[in-house]
Coordinates of C-alpha atoms in Angstrom, one line a residue:
Chain A
M1 CA -0.7 -4.4 21.7
T2 CA 0.3 -1.8 19.5
I3 CA 1.8 -3.9 17.0
K4 CA -1.1 -6.2 17.3
T5 CA -3.7 -3.2 16.3
H6 CA -1.4 -2.2 13.6
M7 CA -1.5 -5.7 12.3
T8 CA -5.3 -5.8 12.1
Q9 CA -5.1 -2.5 10.7
Q10 CA -2.9 -3.6 8.0
V11 CA -5.1 -6.7 7.5
K12 CA -8.2 -4.2 7.3
I13 CA -6.3 -2.0 4.5
Q14 CA -5.7 -5.3 2.8
A15 CA -9.1 -6.5 2.5
V16 CA -10.5 -3.1 1.8
K17 CA -8.1 -3.1 -1.0
T18 CA -8.6 -6.7 -2.4
K19 CA -12.8 -5.7 -2.3
K20 CA -12.0 -2.7 -4.1
S21 CA -9.9 -4.3 -6.8
Y22 CA -12.5 -7.2 -6.8
W23 CA -15.3 -4.8 -8.0
K24 CA -12.9 -2.9 -10.6
K25 CA -12.3 -6.6 -12.2
L26 CA -16.0 -7.2 -12.3
F27 CA -16.4 -4.0 -13.8
L28 CA -13.8 -4.1 -16.4
I29 CA -15.2 -7.5 -17.7
S30 CA -18.5 -7.1 -17.2
L31 CA -18.5 -3.8 -19.0
P32 CA -17.7 -5.2 -22.6
V33 CA -20.0 -8.1 -22.4
F34 CA -23.0 -5.5 -21.4
I35 CA -22.0 -3.2 -24.0
F36 CA -21.4 -5.9 -26.7
L37 CA -25.3 -7.2 -26.0
F38 CA -26.2 -3.7 -26.0
S39 CA -25.2 -2.7 -29.4
F40 CA -27.2 -5.2 -30.8
F41 CA -30.3 -3.7 -30.3
I42 CA -28.9 0.0 -31.6
G43 CA -29.5 1.3 -35.0
R44 CA -31.9 2.2 -37.9
Y45 CA -33.8 -1.4 -37.7
P46 CA -34.7 -2.1 -34.4
I47 CA -34.0 -5.6 -32.9
Y48 CA -35.5 -6.5 -29.5
P49 CA -33.6 -8.6 -27.2
L50 CA -35.8 -11.8 -27.2
Q51 CA -35.9 -11.3 -31.1
L52 CA -32.0 -11.5 -30.9
I53 CA -32.3 -14.6 -28.6
Q54 CA -34.3 -16.2 -30.9
I55 CA -32.5 -15.1 -34.5
I56 CA -29.3 -16.8 -32.8
G57 CA -31.2 -19.7 -31.7
A58 CA -32.7 -20.4 -34.6
R59 CA -29.1 -20.1 -36.6
I60 CA -28.0 -22.7 -34.3
F61 CA -30.6 -25.0 -34.3
H62 CA -31.5 -24.5 -37.8
Y63 CA -35.3 -24.1 -37.1
T64 CA -37.9 -22.5 -39.3
H65 CA -38.7 -18.7 -38.1
P66 CA -41.5 -16.5 -39.0
W67 CA -39.5 -13.1 -39.0
P68 CA -38.1 -11.9 -42.3
E69 CA -34.7 -12.9 -43.5
I70 CA -33.3 -9.4 -43.3
M71 CA -33.1 -9.4 -39.8
N72 CA -30.8 -12.7 -39.9
T73 CA -28.9 -10.4 -42.0
I74 CA -28.7 -7.5 -40.2
V75 CA -27.7 -9.6 -37.1
F76 CA -25.0 -11.6 -38.6
N77 CA -24.1 -9.8 -41.8
I78 CA -24.2 -6.1 -40.4
R79 CA -24.2 -5.8 -36.7
I80 CA -21.7 -8.8 -35.5
P81 CA -19.1 -7.9 -37.8
R82 CA -19.4 -4.1 -37.0
I83 CA -19.6 -4.7 -33.4
I84 CA -16.4 -6.9 -33.2
A85 CA -14.7 -4.8 -36.0
A86 CA -15.4 -1.6 -33.4
M87 CA -14.0 -3.5 -30.1
M88 CA -11.1 -4.6 -31.9
V89 CA -10.1 -1.4 -33.7
G90 CA -10.9 0.5 -29.8
S91 CA -8.7 -2.3 -28.2
S92 CA -5.8 -2.4 -30.5
L93 CA -5.7 1.7 -30.5
A94 CA -5.8 1.8 -27.0
V95 CA -2.8 -1.0 -26.2
A96 CA -0.9 0.8 -29.1
G97 CA -1.0 4.3 -27.6
A98 CA -0.2 2.7 -24.0
S99 CA 2.7 0.8 -24.8
Y100 CA 3.9 4.0 -26.8
Q101 CA 3.3 6.3 -23.9
G102 CA 5.3 3.8 -21.9
M103 CA 8.3 3.7 -24.2
F104 CA 8.3 7.2 -24.9
K105 CA 7.9 8.0 -21.4
N106 CA 5.6 10.4 -22.1
P107 CA 1.8 10.2 -21.5
L108 CA 0.8 12.7 -24.1
V109 CA 1.9 10.1 -26.7
S110 CA -0.5 8.6 -29.3
P111 CA -0.3 5.6 -31.7
D112 CA 0.5 7.9 -34.8
I113 CA 3.4 9.3 -33.4
L114 CA 5.5 7.6 -35.8
G115 CA 3.4 8.6 -38.7
V116 CA 1.8 5.1 -39.2
S117 CA -1.9 7.0 -39.7
A118 CA -0.5 9.3 -42.3
G119 CA 1.2 6.6 -44.0
A120 CA -2.2 4.3 -44.0
G121 CA -4.1 7.1 -44.9
F122 CA -1.9 7.8 -47.9
G123 CA -2.5 4.1 -48.7
A124 CA -6.1 4.3 -48.6
A125 CA -6.1 7.4 -50.6
I126 CA -4.1 5.7 -53.6
G127 CA -6.3 2.7 -53.4
I128 CA -9.1 4.7 -53.8
F129 CA -7.5 7.2 -56.8
L130 CA -6.7 3.9 -58.3
S131 CA -10.1 2.5 -58.3
F132 CA -8.8 -0.7 -56.4
N133 CA -11.6 -3.0 -54.4
M134 CA -12.2 -3.0 -50.7
I135 CA -10.0 -5.4 -49.9
K136 CA -6.8 -4.3 -51.8
I137 CA -7.6 -0.9 -50.4
Q138 CA -7.1 -1.8 -47.1
F139 CA -4.5 -3.9 -47.8
C140 CA -2.5 -1.0 -49.6
A141 CA -3.3 1.0 -46.1
L142 CA -1.6 -1.6 -44.2
C143 CA 1.1 -1.8 -46.3
F144 CA 1.8 2.3 -46.3
G145 CA 1.6 2.5 -42.6
L146 CA 4.1 0.0 -42.0
I147 CA 6.1 1.4 -44.7
A148 CA 5.8 5.0 -43.0
V149 CA 7.2 3.5 -39.4
S150 CA 10.0 1.6 -41.1
C151 CA 10.8 5.1 -42.8
S152 CA 10.8 6.9 -39.4
C153 CA 12.7 4.3 -37.8
L154 CA 15.2 4.3 -40.5
I155 CA 15.9 8.2 -40.6
S156 CA 16.0 8.2 -36.4
S157 CA 18.9 5.9 -36.8
K158 CA 20.9 8.1 -38.9
I159 CA 20.4 11.0 -36.7
R160 CA 23.1 11.3 -33.8
H161 CA 21.1 12.7 -31.1
D162 CA 18.9 11.4 -28.3
P163 CA 17.6 8.5 -30.0
M164 CA 14.0 9.0 -28.5
L165 CA 13.7 12.5 -29.7
A166 CA 15.4 11.5 -33.0
L167 CA 12.3 8.8 -33.4
V168 CA 9.8 11.5 -32.5
L169 CA 11.1 14.0 -35.0
S170 CA 11.6 11.7 -37.6
G171 CA 7.8 10.3 -37.2
L172 CA 6.8 14.3 -37.5
I173 CA 8.6 14.2 -40.8
I174 CA 7.5 11.4 -42.1
G175 CA 3.9 12.1 -41.0
T176 CA 3.8 15.8 -42.3
L177 CA 5.4 14.3 -45.9
F178 CA 2.6 11.5 -46.0
T179 CA 0.2 14.3 -45.1
S180 CA 1.0 16.3 -48.0
A181 CA 0.9 13.4 -50.2
I182 CA -2.5 12.6 -49.4
S183 CA -3.3 16.1 -49.9
L184 CA -1.8 15.8 -53.3
I185 CA -3.9 12.8 -54.1
K186 CA -7.1 14.6 -53.0
Y187 CA -6.3 17.5 -55.2
V188 CA -5.7 15.4 -58.3
A189 CA -8.4 13.2 -57.5
D190 CA -12.3 13.3 -59.3
P191 CA -14.0 16.0 -57.4
Y192 CA -17.2 13.9 -57.8
D193 CA -16.4 10.8 -57.0
K194 CA -13.0 9.9 -55.5
L195 CA -12.7 12.9 -53.7
P196 CA -15.6 12.1 -51.6
A197 CA -14.7 8.4 -51.1
I198 CA -11.2 9.5 -49.8
T199 CA -12.6 12.4 -47.5
F200 CA -14.9 10.1 -46.1
W201 CA -12.4 7.4 -45.5
L202 CA -10.0 9.8 -44.0
M203 CA -12.8 11.0 -41.3
G204 CA -13.4 7.1 -40.1
S205 CA -16.5 4.7 -40.0
L206 CA -17.2 1.6 -39.7
G207 CA -20.4 2.1 -41.4
S208 CA -19.4 -0.4 -44.3
I209 CA -17.7 -3.0 -42.5
S210 CA -18.6 -6.5 -43.6
K211 CA -18.0 -10.2 -42.7
T212 CA -15.0 -10.0 -45.1
D213 CA -13.3 -7.1 -43.6
L214 CA -13.0 -9.2 -40.4
Y215 CA -9.4 -10.9 -41.8
A216 CA -8.1 -7.5 -40.3
I217 CA -8.7 -8.7 -36.8
I218 CA -6.0 -11.5 -37.6
P219 CA -2.7 -8.7 -37.5
M220 CA -4.3 -6.9 -34.8
I221 CA -4.4 -10.2 -32.3
L222 CA -1.0 -11.0 -33.9
G223 CA 0.2 -7.4 -32.4
I224 CA -2.1 -7.6 -29.3
I225 CA -0.7 -11.1 -28.1
P226 CA 3.2 -10.2 -27.8
I227 CA 2.4 -6.8 -26.2
Y228 CA 0.5 -8.4 -23.7
L229 CA 3.2 -10.9 -22.8
I230 CA 5.9 -8.3 -22.1
R231 CA 3.3 -5.9 -20.8
W232 CA 5.2 -5.9 -17.1
R233 CA 8.6 -5.0 -18.7
I234 CA 7.0 -1.7 -20.3
N235 CA 6.9 -0.2 -16.6
V236 CA 11.0 -0.6 -16.2
L237 CA 11.2 0.6 -19.8
A238 CA 9.4 3.9 -18.5
L239 CA 12.5 4.7 -16.1
G240 CA 14.9 5.4 -19.2
D241 CA 17.2 3.5 -21.0
E242 CA 20.4 3.4 -18.9
E243 CA 18.4 2.9 -15.8
A244 CA 16.5 0.0 -17.4
N245 CA 19.7 -1.5 -18.7
S246 CA 20.9 -1.5 -15.3
L247 CA 18.1 -3.5 -14.2
G248 CA 18.8 -6.1 -16.9
L249 CA 16.5 -5.4 -19.4
N250 CA 17.8 -5.4 -23.1
T251 CA 16.0 -1.8 -24.1
K252 CA 16.8 -2.2 -28.0
K253 CA 15.0 -5.5 -28.3
L254 CA 12.1 -4.3 -26.3
K255 CA 11.5 -1.3 -28.1
L256 CA 11.5 -2.8 -31.3
V257 CA 9.1 -5.2 -30.1
I258 CA 7.1 -2.4 -29.2
I259 CA 7.6 -0.7 -32.1
F260 CA 6.6 -3.2 -34.8
C261 CA 3.8 -4.7 -32.6
S262 CA 2.0 -1.1 -32.4
T263 CA 2.3 -0.5 -35.7
L264 CA 1.0 -3.4 -36.7
V265 CA -2.3 -3.2 -34.9
T266 CA -2.4 0.5 -35.1
A267 CA -2.0 0.0 -39.4
A268 CA -4.7 -3.1 -39.3
A269 CA -7.2 -0.7 -37.4
V270 CA -6.9 2.1 -39.3
S271 CA -7.0 0.4 -42.9
I272 CA -10.5 -0.7 -41.8
S273 CA -11.6 2.1 -39.7
G274 CA -9.9 4.7 -41.4
M275 CA -8.4 7.8 -39.2
I276 CA -9.6 7.6 -35.7
G277 CA -7.9 10.0 -33.1
W278 CA -7.8 10.5 -29.6
V279 CA -8.7 6.6 -28.9
G280 CA -4.8 5.6 -28.4
L281 CA -4.1 8.9 -26.3
M282 CA -7.4 8.9 -24.2
V283 CA -7.9 5.2 -23.4
P284 CA -5.0 4.4 -21.4
H285 CA -5.1 7.9 -19.3
L286 CA -8.9 6.4 -18.5
A287 CA -7.7 3.3 -18.0
R288 CA -4.9 4.8 -15.5
M289 CA -7.4 6.4 -13.5
I290 CA -9.2 3.1 -12.7
V291 CA -6.5 0.6 -12.4
G292 CA -3.1 2.7 -11.5
P293 CA 0.1 2.9 -13.8
N294 CA 1.5 -0.5 -13.6
Y295 CA 1.5 -2.1 -17.1
K296 CA 0.7 -5.5 -15.5
I297 CA -2.8 -4.5 -15.1
L298 CA -3.1 -1.4 -17.6
I299 CA -2.6 -3.2 -20.5
P300 CA -5.5 -5.4 -20.5
A301 CA -7.4 -2.7 -18.7
S302 CA -6.5 -0.8 -21.7
S303 CA -7.4 -3.2 -24.1
L304 CA -10.9 -3.7 -22.9
I305 CA -11.8 0.0 -22.2
G306 CA -10.6 0.9 -25.7
G307 CA -12.8 -2.0 -27.0
C308 CA -15.8 -0.6 -24.8
Y309 CA -15.0 3.2 -25.7
L310 CA -15.2 2.9 -29.5
L311 CA -18.2 0.3 -29.5
F312 CA -20.0 3.2 -27.5
V313 CA -18.9 6.0 -29.9
D314 CA -20.0 3.9 -33.0
D315 CA -23.0 3.0 -31.5
L316 CA -23.3 6.7 -31.1
A317 CA -22.5 7.2 -34.4
R318 CA -25.2 5.1 -35.7
V319 CA -28.1 6.9 -33.9
I320 CA -27.5 10.4 -33.0
A321 CA -28.6 12.0 -36.2
P322 CA -30.5 11.0 -39.2
I323 CA -27.2 10.1 -40.9
E324 CA -24.2 8.2 -40.0
I325 CA -21.4 10.6 -38.2
P326 CA -18.1 9.9 -39.3
L327 CA -16.1 8.2 -36.1
G328 CA -13.1 10.4 -36.2
I329 CA -15.2 13.6 -35.7
L330 CA -17.0 11.9 -32.8
T331 CA -13.7 10.5 -31.0
S332 CA -11.9 13.9 -31.5
S333 CA -15.0 16.0 -30.2
I334 CA -15.2 13.8 -26.9
G335 CA -11.8 13.4 -26.7
A336 CA -10.3 17.1 -26.7
P337 CA -13.1 18.0 -23.9
F338 CA -12.3 14.7 -21.7
F339 CA -8.5 15.5 -21.8
L340 CA -9.1 19.1 -21.0
Y341 CA -11.1 17.7 -18.1
L342 CA -8.2 15.4 -17.2
L343 CA -5.5 18.4 -17.4
L344 CA -7.9 20.6 -14.8
R345 CA -8.4 17.4 -12.3
N346 CA -4.8 17.0 -12.6
R347 CA -4.8 13.4 -11.7
G348 CA -4.4 11.4 -14.8
G349 CA -2.3 9.3 -13.8
W350 CA 1.0 11.0 -14.2
R351 CA 3.0 13.0 -12.3
Chain B
M1 CA 33.5 -12.1 -4.8
K2 CA 36.1 -10.1 -6.2
L3 CA 36.0 -7.3 -9.0
E4 CA 38.9 -6.1 -10.5
I5 CA 39.3 -3.3 -13.3
K6 CA 42.3 -3.5 -15.2
N7 CA 43.9 -0.8 -17.0
M8 CA 40.6 0.3 -18.2
T9 CA 40.4 3.2 -21.0
C10 CA 36.6 4.3 -21.9
G11 CA 34.4 7.2 -22.9
Y12 CA 31.6 7.9 -25.3
G13 CA 31.9 7.0 -28.8
H14 CA 35.6 7.6 -29.9
K15 CA 36.2 10.2 -27.0
K16 CA 38.1 8.9 -24.3
V17 CA 36.9 10.5 -21.0
I18 CA 38.8 7.8 -18.3
N19 CA 42.3 6.7 -19.0
N20 CA 44.3 3.7 -17.9
V21 CA 42.3 3.0 -14.5
S22 CA 43.1 -0.2 -12.3
V23 CA 41.2 -0.9 -9.1
C24 CA 40.3 -3.8 -7.4
L25 CA 37.2 -4.6 -5.0
Q26 CA 36.0 -7.3 -2.8
S27 CA 33.3 -8.1 -0.6
G28 CA 32.3 -5.9 2.5
E29 CA 34.2 -3.1 1.1
I30 CA 33.4 0.4 0.4
L31 CA 35.2 2.3 -2.6
C32 CA 34.5 6.1 -2.5
L33 CA 35.0 7.9 -5.7
L34 CA 36.3 11.5 -5.4
G35 CA 37.1 14.3 -7.8
P36 CA 35.7 17.5 -9.4
N37 CA 32.8 17.8 -11.6
G38 CA 33.5 16.2 -15.1
S39 CA 36.6 14.1 -14.0
G40 CA 34.8 10.9 -15.3
K41 CA 33.3 9.4 -12.0
T42 CA 29.6 8.8 -13.6
T43 CA 31.6 7.6 -16.9
F44 CA 33.6 5.4 -14.8
F45 CA 30.2 3.9 -13.5
K46 CA 28.5 3.7 -16.6
S47 CA 31.3 1.2 -17.9
I48 CA 31.6 -0.9 -14.8
L49 CA 27.5 -1.2 -15.4
G50 CA 28.2 -2.0 -19.3
L51 CA 26.5 1.0 -20.4
L52 CA 29.5 2.1 -22.3
K53 CA 32.1 0.2 -24.4
V54 CA 35.6 -0.2 -22.7
H55 CA 38.0 0.8 -25.1
E56 CA 41.1 -0.8 -23.7
G57 CA 41.7 -3.1 -20.7
A58 CA 39.0 -5.0 -18.9
I59 CA 36.6 -5.7 -16.0
V60 CA 36.9 -9.0 -14.5
F61 CA 34.3 -10.3 -12.4
Q62 CA 34.9 -13.1 -10.4
G63 CA 37.9 -14.0 -12.8
E64 CA 35.6 -13.4 -15.8
S65 CA 35.7 -10.8 -18.1
I66 CA 32.3 -8.8 -18.2
K67 CA 32.9 -8.1 -21.9
G68 CA 29.9 -9.3 -24.0
W69 CA 27.8 -10.1 -21.2
S70 CA 24.0 -9.3 -21.4
H71 CA 22.2 -6.8 -19.6
S72 CA 20.7 -9.7 -17.4
K73 CA 23.7 -11.1 -16.7
I74 CA 25.6 -8.4 -15.6
A75 CA 22.6 -6.9 -13.8
K76 CA 22.6 -10.0 -11.5
A77 CA 26.1 -9.1 -10.7
I78 CA 25.8 -5.5 -10.4
G79 CA 23.2 -3.4 -9.3
Y80 CA 22.9 0.5 -9.8
I81 CA 21.3 3.2 -7.7
P82 CA 20.7 6.2 -9.4
Q83 CA 20.1 9.5 -8.5
A84 CA 16.5 9.8 -7.2
H85 CA 14.2 11.1 -9.5
N86 CA 10.5 11.1 -11.1
P87 CA 9.5 8.5 -13.5
P88 CA 6.7 9.6 -16.0
F89 CA 4.0 7.5 -14.0
P90 CA 2.8 7.6 -10.5
F91 CA 3.9 3.8 -9.5
S92 CA 3.6 2.6 -6.2
V93 CA 6.7 2.3 -4.1
L94 CA 6.2 -1.7 -4.1
D95 CA 5.9 -1.5 -7.8
V96 CA 9.4 0.3 -8.3
V97 CA 11.1 -2.1 -5.9
L98 CA 9.6 -4.9 -8.0
M99 CA 11.6 -3.6 -11.1
G100 CA 14.6 -4.8 -9.3
R101 CA 13.5 -8.2 -10.1
T102 CA 13.5 -7.8 -14.1
A103 CA 16.9 -9.4 -14.7
H104 CA 15.8 -12.9 -12.7
L105 CA 12.4 -12.7 -14.9
G106 CA 11.7 -14.3 -18.3
N107 CA 10.8 -11.9 -20.9
F108 CA 7.1 -12.9 -20.9
S109 CA 6.8 -13.2 -17.2
T110 CA 5.6 -10.7 -14.3
P111 CA 6.9 -11.0 -10.8
G112 CA 5.2 -14.2 -8.8
D113 CA 4.5 -14.1 -5.0
Q114 CA 8.5 -15.3 -4.6
D115 CA 9.5 -11.8 -5.9
V116 CA 6.8 -10.1 -3.9
Q117 CA 8.5 -11.8 -1.1
I118 CA 12.1 -10.4 -1.9
A119 CA 10.9 -7.2 -2.6
V120 CA 9.3 -6.8 0.8
Q121 CA 12.2 -8.3 2.7
A122 CA 14.3 -5.4 1.1
I123 CA 11.5 -2.8 2.0
E124 CA 11.8 -4.0 5.5
D125 CA 15.7 -4.2 5.3
L126 CA 15.7 -0.7 5.2
N127 CA 13.2 0.0 7.4
I128 CA 10.6 1.6 5.0
A129 CA 7.7 -0.9 5.1
Y130 CA 5.4 2.2 6.0
L131 CA 6.0 3.6 2.5
Q132 CA 5.3 0.2 0.6
D133 CA 1.9 1.4 -0.6
R134 CA 2.9 4.7 -0.8
I135 CA 2.9 6.4 -4.5
Y136 CA 6.9 6.6 -5.1
T137 CA 6.4 10.4 -6.9
E138 CA 4.8 11.8 -3.8
I139 CA 7.3 10.4 -1.2
S140 CA 10.2 12.6 -0.3
G141 CA 13.9 12.7 -2.1
G142 CA 15.6 10.8 1.2
E143 CA 12.6 8.2 0.8
R144 CA 12.7 7.7 -2.7
Q145 CA 16.7 6.9 -2.4
L146 CA 16.0 4.5 0.3
V147 CA 13.6 2.8 -2.3
L148 CA 15.8 2.7 -5.1
I149 CA 18.5 1.1 -2.8
A150 CA 15.5 -1.6 -2.0
R151 CA 15.2 -2.0 -5.6
A152 CA 18.8 -2.7 -6.0
L153 CA 18.7 -5.0 -2.9
T154 CA 15.7 -6.8 -4.9
Q155 CA 18.0 -7.4 -7.7
Q156 CA 20.3 -9.3 -5.4
P157 CA 23.6 -8.0 -6.8
Q158 CA 27.0 -8.8 -5.2
I159 CA 28.1 -5.2 -6.0
L160 CA 25.9 -2.2 -5.6
V161 CA 27.3 0.8 -7.7
M162 CA 25.8 4.4 -6.3
D163 CA 26.2 7.7 -7.9
E164 CA 26.1 10.4 -5.3
P165 CA 23.7 8.8 -3.2
T166 CA 23.4 11.7 -1.0
T167 CA 22.8 14.4 -3.5
G168 CA 20.0 16.6 -2.6
L169 CA 19.2 14.9 0.5
D170 CA 19.0 16.6 3.8
F171 CA 21.6 16.5 6.5
G172 CA 19.4 13.8 8.3
N173 CA 18.7 11.7 5.3
Q174 CA 22.3 11.9 4.3
L175 CA 23.7 10.3 7.3
L176 CA 20.7 7.6 7.3
V177 CA 21.3 6.6 3.7
L178 CA 25.0 6.2 4.7
S179 CA 24.5 4.1 7.5
H180 CA 22.3 1.9 5.6
I181 CA 25.3 1.4 3.0
K182 CA 27.6 0.6 5.9
K183 CA 25.4 -2.0 6.9
L184 CA 25.0 -3.5 3.4
A185 CA 28.5 -3.7 3.5
R186 CA 28.8 -5.5 6.5
R187 CA 26.3 -8.0 5.0
G188 CA 28.9 -8.9 2.8
L189 CA 27.9 -6.3 -0.6
A190 CA 30.8 -4.7 -2.2
I191 CA 30.1 -0.8 -2.8
I192 CA 31.0 1.8 -5.0
M193 CA 30.1 5.2 -4.8
S194 CA 30.7 8.8 -5.6
S195 CA 30.5 11.3 -3.2
H196 CA 31.2 15.2 -3.1
Y197 CA 32.2 15.3 0.6
P198 CA 35.9 14.1 1.8
E199 CA 34.5 13.3 5.2
H200 CA 32.2 10.3 3.5
A201 CA 35.6 8.8 2.3
F202 CA 36.8 9.0 5.8
H203 CA 33.7 8.3 7.9
Y204 CA 32.3 5.4 5.5
A205 CA 34.9 4.0 3.1
T206 CA 37.2 1.4 3.2
K207 CA 39.3 2.8 0.1
A208 CA 39.4 5.8 -1.7
L209 CA 40.2 6.7 -5.4
L210 CA 40.6 10.2 -6.7
F211 CA 39.9 11.5 -9.7
K212 CA 41.6 13.9 -11.8
E213 CA 40.8 15.1 -15.2
G214 CA 40.0 11.2 -16.1
Q215 CA 43.1 10.0 -14.6
V216 CA 43.7 8.5 -11.3
F217 CA 45.0 11.0 -8.9
A218 CA 45.5 8.3 -5.9
Q219 CA 44.0 5.4 -4.6
G220 CA 44.4 3.6 -1.1
L221 CA 43.1 4.2 2.7
P222 CA 40.9 7.2 2.4
N223 CA 42.9 8.2 5.7
E224 CA 46.3 8.0 3.7
V225 CA 45.3 9.4 0.3
V226 CA 42.9 12.0 1.2
T227 CA 45.2 14.7 2.5
E228 CA 44.9 18.4 2.5
N229 CA 47.5 18.3 -0.6
S230 CA 45.4 15.9 -2.4
I231 CA 42.3 17.9 -1.9
K232 CA 44.2 21.3 -3.0
A233 CA 44.9 19.3 -6.0
L234 CA 41.7 17.8 -7.3
Y235 CA 39.4 20.9 -6.2
G236 CA 41.8 23.7 -6.1
T237 CA 40.6 24.8 -2.4
N238 CA 42.8 25.0 0.9
V239 CA 41.2 22.7 3.5
K240 CA 42.5 21.7 7.1
I241 CA 41.9 18.0 7.9
I242 CA 41.3 17.9 11.7
S243 CA 41.7 14.4 13.8
I244 CA 39.3 14.0 16.5
P245 CA 39.8 10.9 18.9
T246 CA 37.0 9.0 19.6
Q247 CA 36.8 7.0 23.1
N248 CA 37.7 3.6 21.7
N249 CA 41.0 4.7 20.6
K250 CA 40.2 5.6 17.2
E251 CA 39.9 8.9 15.5
V252 CA 37.6 10.8 13.2
K253 CA 38.7 13.3 10.6
V254 CA 36.8 16.3 9.4
C255 CA 37.4 18.4 6.8
I256 CA 37.7 22.1 7.2
P257 CA 38.1 25.4 4.8
R258 CA 41.2 26.6 5.7
E259 CA 39.9 30.5 5.6
Q260 CA 37.5 29.7 8.8
F261 CA 41.2 29.6 10.5
D262 CA 42.3 32.8 9.1

């Protein structure tokens, strides 16, 4: 009798759980769809839902339309690229942040801990300084982001210390060096033309995204896929090297994959959007609050929430003021208080 | 199953910590390591687990040297139960136990139904089914130690290595963990554990290995090698070992500080 009641209780608990996780899944999948559609209607030039359907329909079925051509341009050349870029950048930063937090066994780590943002910022500053065109500037940013992290890894391998601490310290050193190099370029740059351009780039914006910038999502996808595939193993990595090794995990190989992929996606994200802080630190916590710490679900959840979050912030950037607000300013001013809230609640999904 | 350690010398980098250790272990045996802090017990474990390079000698599992084996190949043969500690994220108990499947899963796969079944079975074997959905970081130290044993069983190794499995546990939990260890040995696992209590060797081990300053001080049957003299030599303390007869014509030994008799 008691066993039977116990069993039914177990079954009930199980049922409640599956129902709960079902709603969570539905929420996580419908949120991006909703915010994706919603973002089309936001901006200086109003577009209404019915119009959007007509505009897209006209493009597919090639029928003549009564509305001005500019509306087509807005939808296809401005809003779609910008929405896709915002979602991909947000996803990339969140996935990179989540995997770094697991790898460094520390929930307070962000994707630029190894100096990738400072490196990419330096690359972009040099590109702007030398009057490169947009594509070359982005390429420059991507390359220097990768170079900065390679330097961090190389230096850390020379330090005979706890390898993870060595990596963090090397990242700090490289980040500082590149940040001061950025300052140097700003100092010598033309104060009427180049300096504002560099400063504005560093504050982060998706305002100038066009269709041609979307090639940058290729490295992002190339980096996210391997992290998605190995995501369950990040759980084991979070136990520490020796324990993970004794469970049969080749930690060296896994860490290399994570560092390479995270760097690739972050550098690609920074190269088209500029420096956007706090997303990679905050979103994984938000995701952990919703789905728990298991990386099997945490990585896809971080990626979805990251995409939604940055798109939402970009929508805000477009509408809250007569001029567009740089994204980096918004993500930090939302991220910092949110983080304080997490700390006060003391339930951010870590001990 | 047979594990042979032949004239092993090992340590960190070029520094030698353990010199010329030879020991042999078979299924169902419990080997208890005794020795003062810093005598090389942990180094010995790390070498067996392939975490440290063996300088000289060899570790031979089923007649084959484990030199050059991958982490996952070693993990399938030897399971490690560390001292319970906090991971940085609040994983559920089932998630922690499932991590024992790492060596059996491909790089790109996540645990499937069959892995969950193996994990749940291990959890049930240790009578901790009630913990399955709890948060690992929120349960007690004794419960965590049992969870880690369940994780090692999920790994399905033939040898279990336990670094001071009773450290930090209350008296009841110590006995609980030790009785589980004994049960696992009866099921055919070979167990290597370290301990700070000579009585653990008497009560649970089939073999004792005494370490002093990285050398084997003595090895053999616990009743023969763990003596008043050897404990004096290892720890520098005077003890009295007393035999108490049990009902089935056996005897249990206890170890009491000699000053209690003065």
